[in-house]
XYZ file of C-alpha atoms in Angstrom:
766
model
C -59.534 92.576 -163.867
C -58.936 96.285 -164.493
C -56.083 97.393 -162.276
C -52.803 99.269 -161.997
C -50.316 96.649 -160.845
C -47.025 97.986 -159.392
C -43.841 96.193 -160.457
C -40.680 96.295 -158.363
C -38.152 97.744 -160.802
C -37.870 99.563 -164.105
C -38.182 97.749 -167.364
C -35.086 97.725 -169.541
C -36.296 97.558 -173.155
C -39.186 98.387 -175.463
C -40.194 94.760 -175.955
C -40.453 93.687 -172.341
C -44.161 92.886 -171.980
C -46.179 89.949 -173.333
C -49.641 88.511 -172.589
C -50.047 84.746 -172.991
C -53.052 82.774 -174.223
C -53.267 81.428 -170.641
C -53.963 84.990 -169.410
C -50.538 85.478 -167.792
C -48.644 88.764 -168.261
C -44.828 88.665 -168.361
C -42.833 91.845 -167.693
C -39.057 91.967 -168.090
C -37.499 93.899 -165.195
C -33.699 94.273 -165.121
C -32.374 90.686 -164.937
C -35.703 89.163 -163.889
C -39.266 88.621 -165.054
C -42.412 89.583 -163.148
C -45.349 87.289 -163.917
C -48.895 88.547 -163.344
C -51.307 85.615 -163.042
C -55.052 85.985 -162.368
C -56.477 84.441 -159.243
C -58.500 81.296 -159.812
C -60.993 81.908 -157.002
C -63.715 84.215 -158.330
C -65.982 83.954 -155.299
C -64.170 86.632 -153.286
C -63.372 90.211 -154.272
C -61.312 90.977 -151.174
C -57.938 89.863 -152.536
C -56.299 91.374 -155.650
C -57.238 89.895 -158.996
C -53.599 89.747 -160.162
C -50.953 87.816 -158.246
C -47.262 88.487 -158.903
C -44.411 85.972 -159.120
C -40.927 87.497 -159.457
C -38.542 85.162 -161.291
C -34.762 85.511 -161.221
C -33.896 84.472 -164.751
C -30.510 86.064 -165.439
C -28.347 83.622 -163.472
C -26.370 81.277 -165.729
C -23.599 78.947 -164.672
C -20.271 78.766 -166.490
C -21.264 75.341 -167.787
C -24.416 76.776 -169.339
C -22.867 79.961 -170.742
C -19.055 79.639 -170.635
C -16.839 82.706 -170.630
C -15.012 82.901 -173.956
C -12.085 85.025 -175.032
C -12.959 88.380 -176.647
C -13.241 88.477 -180.412
C -11.256 90.756 -182.737
C -12.326 94.412 -182.788
C -14.088 93.999 -186.118
C -16.378 91.424 -184.480
C -16.568 92.958 -181.022
C -20.001 92.770 -179.394
C -20.867 94.951 -176.427
C -23.790 92.693 -175.572
C -21.578 89.612 -175.348
C -18.498 91.080 -173.704
C -19.789 93.469 -171.004
C -23.503 92.732 -170.723
C -25.288 92.794 -167.367
C -27.709 90.108 -168.588
C -30.750 92.349 -168.535
C -33.956 91.143 -170.144
C -34.296 92.460 -173.694
C -37.409 90.670 -174.963
C -40.072 88.261 -173.678
C -42.415 86.224 -175.881
C -44.959 83.507 -175.119
C -45.189 80.390 -177.248
C -48.417 79.221 -178.897
C -50.618 77.288 -176.436
C -49.988 73.608 -175.808
C -46.203 73.440 -175.695
C -45.692 73.571 -171.935
C -46.605 71.263 -169.081
C -50.371 70.640 -168.874
C -50.832 72.199 -172.327
C -49.870 75.728 -171.325
C -47.627 78.323 -172.947
C -43.897 78.547 -172.262
C -41.962 81.792 -171.949
C -38.934 82.577 -174.122
C -36.605 85.313 -172.845
C -33.827 87.094 -174.754
C -31.092 88.582 -172.565
C -28.654 91.388 -173.291
C -25.819 88.850 -173.380
C -27.543 87.389 -176.482
C -28.885 84.252 -174.828
C -32.404 82.854 -175.317
C -33.833 80.657 -172.556
C -37.209 78.897 -172.240
C -39.153 78.742 -168.963
C -42.034 76.427 -168.063
C -44.477 76.087 -165.172
C -45.255 72.670 -163.678
C -47.529 73.899 -160.882
C -49.483 77.003 -159.947
C -48.933 79.920 -162.313
C -48.681 82.464 -159.497
C -46.082 80.432 -157.548
C -42.462 81.390 -158.163
C -41.296 77.883 -157.241
C -43.346 76.349 -160.064
C -41.309 78.061 -162.803
C -37.960 76.788 -164.011
C -35.612 77.126 -166.960
C -36.022 74.067 -169.160
C -33.960 74.862 -172.248
C -31.129 77.057 -173.499
C -31.424 77.698 -177.225
C -27.749 78.677 -177.426
C -26.776 75.134 -176.402
C -28.711 73.775 -179.387
C -26.874 76.189 -181.677
C -23.555 75.200 -180.121
C -24.231 71.488 -180.552
C -24.877 72.100 -184.253
C -21.347 73.493 -184.757
C -18.778 70.701 -185.190
C -15.657 70.777 -183.007
C -17.005 73.715 -181.008
C -16.069 72.098 -177.702
C -12.577 71.013 -178.728
C -9.716 73.021 -177.207
C -7.376 74.385 -178.299
C -9.096 75.442 -181.496
C -7.130 74.560 -184.609
C -9.178 76.908 -186.793
C -8.007 80.430 -187.664
C -9.145 83.270 -185.441
C -11.479 84.672 -188.110
C -13.223 81.316 -188.465
C -13.439 81.058 -184.709
C -15.033 84.500 -184.654
C -17.674 83.377 -187.145
C -18.505 80.417 -184.929
C -18.734 82.614 -181.853
C -21.029 85.074 -183.622
C -23.313 82.242 -184.682
C -24.038 81.636 -180.973
C -24.996 85.253 -180.280
C -28.740 85.670 -180.746
C -29.867 89.180 -181.633
C -33.601 88.570 -182.174
C -36.157 85.783 -182.149
C -39.857 85.048 -182.598
C -42.291 82.168 -182.263
C -43.846 80.980 -185.511
C -47.583 80.200 -185.594
C -48.289 76.474 -185.465
C -48.562 75.196 -189.066
C -51.656 73.203 -188.074
C -53.537 76.503 -187.599
C -53.291 77.543 -191.260
C -56.195 79.434 -192.806
C -57.782 76.370 -194.483
C -57.869 74.380 -191.248
C -61.158 73.951 -189.413
C -60.769 75.766 -186.049
C -62.178 72.852 -184.085
C -59.956 70.383 -185.915
C -57.001 72.653 -185.195
C -57.747 72.269 -181.480
C -57.640 68.479 -181.797
C -54.535 68.231 -183.980
C -51.064 67.607 -182.667
C -49.183 70.889 -182.931
C -45.749 71.692 -184.323
C -43.918 74.363 -182.314
C -41.332 76.429 -184.168
C -38.917 79.083 -182.920
C -36.918 81.372 -185.225
C -33.658 82.889 -183.955
C -31.237 85.204 -185.736
C -27.559 85.512 -184.813
C -24.882 88.160 -185.363
C -23.997 86.624 -188.732
C -27.568 87.462 -189.859
C -28.272 83.744 -190.085
C -31.876 82.728 -189.416
C -32.405 79.294 -187.878
C -35.775 77.596 -187.550
C -35.876 75.292 -184.520
C -38.533 72.758 -183.652
C -39.283 72.648 -179.931
C -40.755 69.383 -178.664
C -43.157 69.273 -175.693
C -41.798 68.002 -172.367
C -43.739 64.727 -172.417
C -44.895 62.414 -175.177
C -46.943 59.616 -173.660
C -47.060 57.672 -176.915
C -43.294 58.009 -177.527
C -41.796 58.108 -174.024
C -38.315 57.199 -175.286
C -37.917 60.752 -176.611
C -36.196 62.997 -174.099
C -37.902 66.067 -172.617
C -37.522 69.548 -174.089
C -35.692 68.593 -177.230
C -34.892 71.351 -179.706
C -33.575 70.689 -183.183
C -32.617 72.947 -186.086
C -34.768 72.044 -189.091
C -33.756 74.848 -191.462
C -31.456 77.844 -191.750
C -30.877 80.657 -194.219
C -28.985 83.922 -194.516
C -30.891 87.170 -194.086
C -28.182 89.296 -195.697
C -29.749 91.017 -198.715
C -28.196 90.588 -202.127
C -27.755 94.340 -202.641
C -27.818 95.982 -199.207
C -27.986 99.749 -199.128
C -25.089 101.579 -197.481
C -25.589 102.211 -193.802
C -25.692 105.984 -193.114
C -23.983 105.402 -189.767
C -20.954 103.797 -191.431
C -20.448 106.880 -193.590
C -20.025 108.957 -190.426
C -17.272 106.777 -188.969
C -13.738 108.239 -188.935
C -11.122 107.054 -191.380
C -9.630 103.719 -190.367
C -12.535 102.755 -188.107
C -13.719 99.168 -188.198
C -16.852 98.899 -190.309
C -19.276 96.174 -189.165
C -18.968 93.108 -191.358
C -22.674 92.212 -191.195
C -25.725 94.357 -190.576
C -27.874 94.047 -187.484
C -31.198 92.168 -187.455
C -33.137 93.471 -184.465
C -36.745 92.530 -185.323
C -38.179 89.273 -186.675
C -41.855 88.426 -187.113
C -43.670 85.594 -188.901
C -47.086 85.754 -190.566
C -49.917 83.219 -190.199
C -49.714 80.212 -192.520
C -51.707 80.229 -195.763
C -52.709 77.023 -197.564
C -52.125 76.977 -201.330
C -53.911 74.988 -204.024
C -51.148 72.356 -204.118
C -51.714 71.611 -200.381
C -48.510 73.340 -199.368
C -48.520 76.103 -196.764
C -46.753 79.447 -197.002
C -45.606 81.923 -194.354
C -43.725 85.200 -194.699
C -40.951 86.216 -192.315
C -40.510 89.977 -191.975
C -37.356 91.402 -190.424
C -35.402 94.633 -190.164
C -31.829 94.661 -191.455
C -30.117 97.881 -190.367
C -33.611 99.367 -189.793
C -34.765 98.519 -193.345
C -37.678 96.126 -193.891
C -37.064 92.840 -195.717
C -39.236 89.806 -196.421
C -38.511 86.155 -197.094
C -41.118 83.468 -197.756
C -41.096 79.853 -196.552
C -43.035 77.104 -198.324
C -43.643 73.924 -196.328
C -45.618 70.695 -196.429
C -47.767 69.222 -193.687
C -48.499 65.654 -194.737
C -49.343 62.978 -192.168
C -48.684 65.512 -189.396
C -45.056 65.828 -190.502
C -43.856 69.393 -191.032
C -41.110 69.975 -193.580
C -39.798 73.188 -195.145
C -39.554 72.745 -198.915
C -38.129 76.042 -200.173
C -37.582 79.691 -199.285
C -37.136 82.871 -201.270
C -34.266 85.342 -201.248
C -34.620 88.433 -199.044
C -36.593 91.228 -200.700
C -36.564 94.821 -199.492
C -39.805 96.722 -198.985
C -39.801 100.506 -199.312
C -36.949 102.852 -198.533
C -37.964 104.198 -195.128
C -36.557 103.160 -191.760
C -38.747 101.070 -189.467
C -39.570 102.760 -186.157
C -41.872 100.236 -184.475
C -42.376 96.513 -183.918
C -43.623 94.426 -186.849
C -47.112 93.083 -186.253
C -49.226 90.805 -188.445
C -52.991 90.915 -188.442
C -54.205 87.653 -186.829
C -56.091 86.676 -189.968
C -57.254 88.511 -193.028
C -60.758 88.358 -194.432
C -59.036 87.414 -197.671
C -57.957 83.772 -197.445
C -54.982 84.471 -199.729
C -53.626 87.541 -197.993
C -51.555 88.465 -194.965
C -51.249 92.024 -193.703
C -48.235 93.493 -191.894
C -48.552 96.760 -189.950
C -45.633 98.941 -188.849
C -44.512 102.564 -188.503
C -41.979 104.277 -190.746
C -40.816 107.870 -191.028
C -43.908 108.476 -193.167
C -46.382 107.186 -190.566
C -48.527 104.126 -189.924
C -48.133 101.713 -192.837
C -49.726 98.440 -193.827
C -48.298 95.924 -196.269
C -50.683 93.504 -197.985
C -49.013 90.314 -199.215
C -51.167 88.393 -201.685
C -50.340 84.714 -202.037
C -50.965 83.703 -205.662
C -49.124 82.201 -208.608
C -47.334 85.525 -208.929
C -47.076 86.902 -205.366
C -47.589 90.638 -205.067
C -47.241 93.251 -202.339
C -49.113 96.503 -201.752
C -47.689 99.036 -199.297
C -50.084 101.733 -198.100
C -49.541 104.578 -195.652
C -52.831 104.625 -193.743
C -51.960 107.595 -191.545
C -49.265 110.218 -192.062
C -47.893 111.973 -189.039
C -44.925 114.017 -187.968
C -42.370 111.774 -186.334
C -40.613 112.863 -183.118
C -37.349 111.254 -182.178
C -38.900 108.676 -179.786
C -39.672 105.147 -180.967
C -42.869 103.170 -180.537
C -43.050 101.001 -177.435
C -45.462 98.498 -178.911
C -48.024 97.812 -181.577
C -51.187 95.808 -181.016
C -54.612 95.350 -182.598
C -57.929 95.847 -180.870
C -61.492 95.486 -182.121
C -63.914 97.974 -180.548
C -66.677 96.771 -182.870
C -67.274 93.622 -184.872
C -65.640 93.754 -188.286
C -63.421 96.687 -187.325
C -59.743 96.488 -186.417
C -57.705 99.310 -184.940
C -53.988 99.693 -184.363
C -52.838 100.999 -181.010
C -49.224 102.176 -180.839
C -47.990 104.203 -177.838
C -44.691 106.017 -178.082
C -41.871 105.082 -175.771
C -41.456 108.547 -174.254
C -43.994 111.314 -173.818
C -45.063 114.097 -171.500
C -48.564 112.674 -171.884
C -50.058 116.084 -172.550
C -50.250 115.705 -176.302
C -52.577 113.233 -177.967
C -49.966 112.770 -180.684
C -48.155 110.519 -178.206
C -50.967 107.929 -178.298
C -52.829 106.951 -181.422
C -55.572 104.619 -182.533
C -55.826 104.047 -186.249
C -58.516 102.328 -188.248
C -57.112 99.873 -190.746
C -60.339 99.687 -192.733
C -61.751 103.207 -192.497
C -60.709 106.828 -192.320
C -57.861 107.188 -189.815
C -58.423 109.028 -186.593
C -56.238 109.890 -183.625
C -57.525 109.561 -180.089
C -56.468 108.593 -176.614
C -56.778 104.901 -175.702
C -58.775 103.616 -172.765
C -55.808 103.544 -170.399
C -54.884 107.222 -170.912
C -57.104 108.467 -168.071
C -55.809 105.857 -165.640
C -52.189 106.732 -166.436
C -52.970 110.420 -166.005
C -54.428 109.643 -162.570
C -51.258 107.743 -161.585
C -49.177 110.615 -162.894
C -50.997 113.167 -160.725
C -50.538 110.976 -157.658
C -46.822 110.542 -158.421
C -46.506 114.308 -158.844
C -48.273 114.967 -155.530
C -46.260 112.435 -153.512
C -42.861 113.606 -154.802
C -43.638 117.323 -155.230
C -42.496 117.317 -158.872
C -44.450 120.464 -159.864
C -45.582 118.789 -163.069
C -42.034 118.034 -164.241
C -42.937 114.448 -165.157
C -42.516 112.407 -168.314
C -44.097 109.023 -168.944
C -41.949 106.183 -170.293
C -43.799 103.301 -171.954
C -41.848 100.047 -172.161
C -43.976 97.426 -173.840
C -47.637 97.090 -174.710
C -49.852 94.002 -174.963
C -53.483 92.953 -175.298
C -55.403 90.136 -173.624
C -56.126 86.803 -175.368
C -59.644 87.969 -176.258
C -58.510 91.474 -177.144
C -60.908 93.027 -174.632
C -58.168 94.392 -172.339
C -54.909 96.213 -173.034
C -51.904 96.801 -170.799
C -48.917 99.135 -171.229
C -45.969 99.043 -168.839
C -45.074 102.566 -167.711
C -42.728 104.406 -165.389
C -42.457 108.075 -164.378
C -39.292 110.186 -164.672
C -38.312 113.881 -164.559
C -39.037 115.641 -167.826
C -36.079 117.985 -167.381
C -32.976 117.643 -165.266
C -30.972 114.797 -163.791
C -32.557 111.811 -162.115
C -31.156 110.056 -159.063
C -32.722 106.822 -157.888
C -32.032 103.773 -155.749
C -32.683 100.410 -157.383
C -34.810 99.285 -154.460
C -37.075 102.327 -154.950
C -37.573 101.925 -158.694
C -41.133 101.071 -159.645
C -43.099 100.522 -162.838
C -46.820 100.020 -163.350
C -48.750 97.683 -165.616
C -51.992 99.513 -166.392
C -54.759 97.076 -167.372
C -57.973 98.563 -168.792
C -60.830 97.582 -171.083
C -60.432 98.337 -174.762
C -64.175 98.654 -175.364
C -67.438 98.705 -173.469
C -69.071 95.328 -172.964
C -72.586 94.816 -174.307
C -75.191 92.109 -173.901
C -74.730 90.755 -177.408
C -70.946 90.955 -177.282
C -69.347 90.536 -173.871
C -66.793 87.908 -174.924
C -65.601 87.964 -178.494
C -63.719 90.639 -180.330
C -62.840 89.365 -183.764
C -63.292 85.878 -185.276
C -59.643 85.956 -186.373
C -58.604 85.254 -182.778
C -60.294 81.861 -182.986
C -58.308 80.924 -186.074
C -54.954 82.130 -184.776
C -55.037 80.077 -181.588
C -57.254 78.061 -179.286
C -58.826 80.297 -176.661
C -58.325 78.770 -173.217
C -61.455 77.931 -171.240
C -60.165 79.696 -168.121
C -59.878 82.960 -170.093
C -63.541 82.707 -171.098
C -64.358 81.616 -167.539
C -63.001 84.892 -166.149
C -65.029 86.876 -168.699
C -68.250 85.040 -167.801
C -67.558 85.431 -164.065
C -67.454 89.222 -164.511
C -71.109 89.100 -165.592
C -72.094 88.523 -161.955
C -71.353 92.196 -161.287
C -74.005 93.331 -163.780
C -77.411 94.421 -162.551
C -79.084 91.927 -164.892
C -77.205 88.803 -165.983
C -77.751 88.031 -169.692
C -79.716 84.991 -170.751
C -77.756 81.777 -170.125
C -78.555 80.546 -173.633
C -77.047 83.710 -175.095
C -73.999 83.285 -172.882
C -73.502 79.705 -174.038
C -73.757 80.673 -177.704
C -71.061 83.303 -177.259
C -68.873 80.881 -175.305
C -69.100 78.245 -178.042
C -68.352 80.818 -180.726
C -65.505 82.333 -178.728
C -63.783 78.995 -178.123
C -64.126 77.874 -181.736
C -66.511 75.025 -180.968
C -68.734 75.579 -183.978
C -68.653 72.798 -186.573
C -69.053 69.992 -184.028
C -70.744 66.795 -185.206
C -72.914 64.166 -183.546
C -70.493 61.386 -184.499
C -70.788 57.672 -183.873
C -71.618 56.103 -180.547
C -68.434 55.144 -178.653
C -69.355 51.454 -178.656
C -70.137 51.410 -182.390
C -66.548 52.112 -183.453
C -64.301 49.198 -184.426
C -61.541 48.449 -181.900
C -58.466 50.585 -182.615
C -55.305 48.807 -183.682
C -52.830 51.431 -182.446
C -52.382 53.840 -179.570
C -52.488 56.836 -181.909
C -55.844 55.721 -183.314
C -57.235 55.220 -179.817
C -56.034 58.678 -178.762
C -57.628 60.295 -181.821
C -60.958 58.496 -181.387
C -61.232 59.212 -177.671
C -60.227 62.834 -178.176
C -62.898 63.210 -180.852
C -65.598 61.625 -178.674
C -64.878 63.771 -175.626
C -63.852 67.049 -177.251
C -65.590 67.274 -180.640
C -68.995 65.603 -180.302
C -71.594 68.371 -180.004
C -73.386 66.892 -176.982
C -70.146 66.716 -174.963
C -69.227 70.259 -175.995
C -72.614 71.573 -174.867
C -72.359 69.843 -171.491
C -68.788 70.999 -170.916
C -69.517 74.649 -171.720
C -72.696 74.549 -169.638
C -70.783 73.371 -166.564
C -68.144 76.045 -167.014
C -70.838 78.746 -167.227
C -72.659 77.442 -164.147
C -69.450 77.514 -162.105
C -68.551 81.013 -163.345
C -71.997 82.388 -162.425
C -71.971 80.660 -159.029
C -74.864 78.361 -159.930
C -72.875 75.169 -159.294
C -70.947 74.426 -156.126
C -67.497 72.928 -156.564
C -66.163 70.342 -156.320
C -69.019 68.854 -158.351
C -69.385 65.183 -159.330
C -68.573 64.165 -162.925
C -71.238 64.637 -165.564
C -72.746 61.185 -166.111
C -73.354 61.660 -169.853
C -69.697 62.492 -170.525
C -68.653 59.740 -168.135
C -70.782 57.181 -169.980
C -69.196 58.115 -173.319
C -65.777 57.583 -171.747
C -66.440 54.161 -170.226
C -68.347 52.952 -173.302
C -65.280 53.637 -175.417
C -62.774 52.018 -173.054
C -65.045 48.953 -172.807
C -64.458 48.051 -176.450
C -60.672 48.563 -176.451
C -58.580 45.478 -177.290
C -57.167 43.448 -174.425
C -53.562 44.443 -175.063
C -54.488 48.051 -174.214
C -56.329 47.258 -170.983
C -53.955 44.639 -169.570
C -50.518 46.123 -170.268
C -49.786 47.117 -166.681
C -51.221 47.097 -163.189
C -52.591 50.645 -163.394
C -54.223 49.990 -166.771
C -55.856 46.806 -165.480
C -57.175 48.581 -162.377
C -58.485 51.492 -164.431
C -60.162 49.180 -166.965
C -61.856 47.282 -164.140
C -63.045 50.539 -162.562
C -64.407 51.720 -165.909
C -66.259 48.430 -166.323
C -67.741 48.783 -162.829
C -68.864 52.336 -163.588
C -70.451 51.215 -166.865
C -72.381 48.466 -165.103
C -73.667 50.926 -162.504
C -74.685 53.424 -165.188
C -76.560 50.728 -167.114
C -78.253 49.646 -163.891
C -79.171 53.266 -163.176
C -80.734 53.643 -166.628
C -82.807 50.507 -166.063
C -84.068 51.800 -162.720
C -85.018 55.138 -164.262
C -87.038 53.316 -166.938
C -89.056 51.368 -164.338
C -87.114 48.089 -164.083
C -86.675 46.662 -160.585
C -83.281 45.326 -159.527
C -83.479 42.749 -156.760
C -79.905 41.495 -157.107
C -77.416 42.880 -154.571
C -73.815 43.047 -155.779
C -70.949 42.819 -153.314
C -68.332 45.577 -153.419
C -65.158 44.164 -154.997
C -61.717 45.319 -153.970
C -60.142 46.773 -157.114
C -57.073 48.588 -155.741
C -54.652 48.196 -152.842
C -53.963 50.824 -150.184
C -50.266 51.683 -150.114
C -50.446 52.626 -146.406
C -51.890 49.441 -144.914
C -52.033 47.130 -147.952
C -55.791 46.701 -147.490
C -58.194 46.475 -150.394
C -60.011 49.525 -151.801
C -63.567 48.918 -153.057
C -65.328 51.247 -155.480
C -67.841 53.389 -153.573
C -67.769 56.863 -155.148
C -66.677 58.700 -158.289
C -65.028 61.418 -156.184
C -63.291 59.588 -153.346
C -62.123 56.160 -152.224
C -61.663 54.504 -148.829
C -59.761 51.355 -148.041
C -61.195 48.655 -145.789
C -59.203 50.058 -142.845
C -60.454 53.626 -143.244
C -57.770 55.504 -145.217
C -59.448 57.984 -147.603
C -58.174 59.332 -150.929
C -59.425 61.387 -153.857
C -60.119 59.677 -157.181
C -58.780 60.616 -160.599
C -61.508 62.097 -162.794
C -60.661 60.000 -165.847
C -58.814 56.829 -164.772
C -60.657 56.772 -161.390
C -57.571 55.382 -159.681
C -57.037 56.437 -156.078
C -54.611 59.342 -155.723
C -52.634 58.026 -152.779
C -49.373 59.983 -152.854
C -48.701 63.703 -152.457
C -47.577 65.286 -155.708
C -49.009 62.548 -157.929
C -52.092 64.550 -158.846
C -53.134 67.640 -160.741
C -56.391 69.572 -160.650
C -58.604 71.494 -163.047
C -58.230 75.244 -162.564
C -61.991 75.765 -163.075
C -63.936 72.944 -161.438
C -61.183 71.603 -159.150
C -61.568 68.005 -160.372
C -58.569 65.885 -159.337
C -56.611 63.941 -161.963
C -53.561 61.738 -162.005
C -50.440 63.660 -163.028
C -49.285 61.916 -166.203
C -45.718 63.050 -165.539
C -45.699 60.642 -162.562
C -46.706 57.519 -164.504
C -43.217 56.018 -164.477
C -42.858 56.683 -160.737
C -46.234 55.110 -160.041
C -45.289 52.054 -162.093
C -42.355 51.456 -159.781
C -44.620 50.909 -156.844
C -45.483 54.208 -155.189
C -49.157 53.189 -154.966
C -48.588 49.529 -154.100
C -46.586 49.851 -150.886
C -43.250 49.401 -152.572
C -44.171 46.316 -154.615
C -42.548 46.936 -157.957
C -44.711 46.785 -161.056
C -42.578 44.834 -163.472
C -45.430 44.102 -165.859
C -44.413 43.081 -169.338
C -45.144 45.883 -171.811
C -47.833 44.862 -174.285
C -47.361 45.108 -178.038
C -50.129 46.305 -180.318
C -50.762 45.839 -184.002
C -48.553 48.830 -184.802
C -45.560 47.169 -183.138
C -45.370 49.656 -180.255
C -44.430 48.126 -176.889
C -45.429 50.353 -173.996
C -46.269 49.845 -170.375
C -49.623 51.126 -169.120
C -51.151 51.644 -172.604
C -54.647 52.497 -171.346
C -53.341 55.148 -168.956
C -51.243 56.658 -171.749
C -54.240 56.757 -174.116
C -56.466 58.416 -171.516
C -54.069 61.229 -170.671
C -52.701 61.737 -174.180
C -56.266 62.265 -175.416
C -57.475 64.450 -172.542
C -55.107 67.386 -172.112
C -57.921 69.483 -170.599
C -60.678 68.680 -168.121
C -63.292 66.547 -169.863
C -66.095 67.994 -167.698
C -65.547 71.774 -168.011
C -62.644 72.242 -170.462
C -60.270 73.896 -167.998
C -56.516 73.397 -168.078
C -54.660 71.721 -165.246
C -52.418 72.991 -162.519
C -50.042 71.009 -160.346
């Protein structure tokens, strides 16, 4: 996993690198994005670990981003009028928003446009990524009469409307369901709320709710909907005079509104009255301000109740990104870390009846003119958090350019783990181009891995003195990926427990960490590995629960989804089996593809056996799947009887459950992994519905164990007859006790409940 990955092109901003919870690195390069995705095959070391997909993201049509007339000089925006659409910032969403439960990528361009990109296939394939939403269109739709021409409004009012569409900064908010009082395992099972905050040139902050692309329980809702749920002004009541404005000549146009270039939101904190609170920090003309949002989360419905007026913190200018600690040891406190002219500073915000703030300079240092390229936290030892903040420009000969600071002990300055690797690249660059040591290192972005065990700056080399001439095709940057600490037997996975609370760690991230253990001389005890895996993924707190057949029949689809999700993902026995399979595959002890685990399979079919008839007969696919589940249950019961010594003399004839769409012959049930019609056509079987996967593109697979599943995004296409040789499925949608009328209710319940592989926990890929 440690590597120096070359990128074709120079990065164009200080906030151009982000590392997703799915272990994908995004690097903004000119008007594109380079995505670094890890290979899924861990059996071979011949090919590179990181695969690169170069996305062209800066191309917008005139319908998407129309060309508008320039604004008056007092409102003129260089970014809007003459921008080359370079990438300014990239940020990954919390996990679960994208297709197959992955993260989506939000990109801010120099022309003040924010777009969202999603992957519906392989992460390393360029063709799998596409733009799915333009946030500016949502802002435009919220302005009445924006599309009417000619505009009857005065030019100044028109200018205000135009400026409200120009996004200067944005950030993803943590999911409210992951607040500090929430059980980590319950947070994994809960339906998430995804929020995006954007700020425009009028210093207006808008909170948008972004809906996932597919809702199986509410299919009437369109894909990728975004809606503004709240807005407020970030203009302070008593702003301080801008020192730049005082230097302008007489008669020059003074900016009407200050510039908000950084926005960051804290984790949510639960108060005694069951409301949740989050603090939004932002820089207004380089000064730090805070505003607090209070919201409710009742019956899974998120609603903002109130917000406070902007409050300034300190008098120094902010020189770095704003970064919140993932979670504080104090359940009533959030901590913000940033750099000012005085040095590295932390701000403790205590949530109480009378909120209070404590600003502390934890390390004073002389400040050169260069800014900080990034700010991230690492944990070299349990219970200890350090801040790593490389400067954007350095000759890399002075340790003052790279610092690590303790946030809970005496500060110290030292070189990070990637300093030696960058120095090696620098010497090679100097030797190849005969630079005689006249080299300066530019750092554009810095990120850490989902587990915090690796860090990666994006760097490029340039002449320290003199002019630089380059051809775009020859420009090259490097993403330098190195370990942040040395792995040990008792701690080869986890860094800090706060990571568990802040988000759900993906199984494939842990899978890669376990697979690296094969390179050790002595592999740690498997029991120790499993304990660390369970702790790392937040699986502690699991219960034994009720037997699937002992539950009363659910009266709604939502209840069925919740019960099935709990049985397969929260019961301790299922969790143990799932983590054990993932470890065996990572260590090469289990050959894939492997058959389904019979214990997990029995829990699944026992639950579907007691579902009401309206769920199992509301469509051809649901009826076939219910019949297959019943057949599997009968065979499992028969197997248990044989293992206990009972003799079975009755021979059952194989019944045709499905129909082959090639020859229209019947398909009997012969295997959990494959199916074969009576005329010899063979297909793979879905790992949860056990329907035959008969059409190309109608399936997805687990990225760990390779188990094949039906692609739930193809349910409507399959209903129309793609698996029945063109015979349309015009089954009458069934209506449950909750009044919901949906086709294929059983199929919808199965795939709404199981957004990861039920046998190893891995996410899916198309």
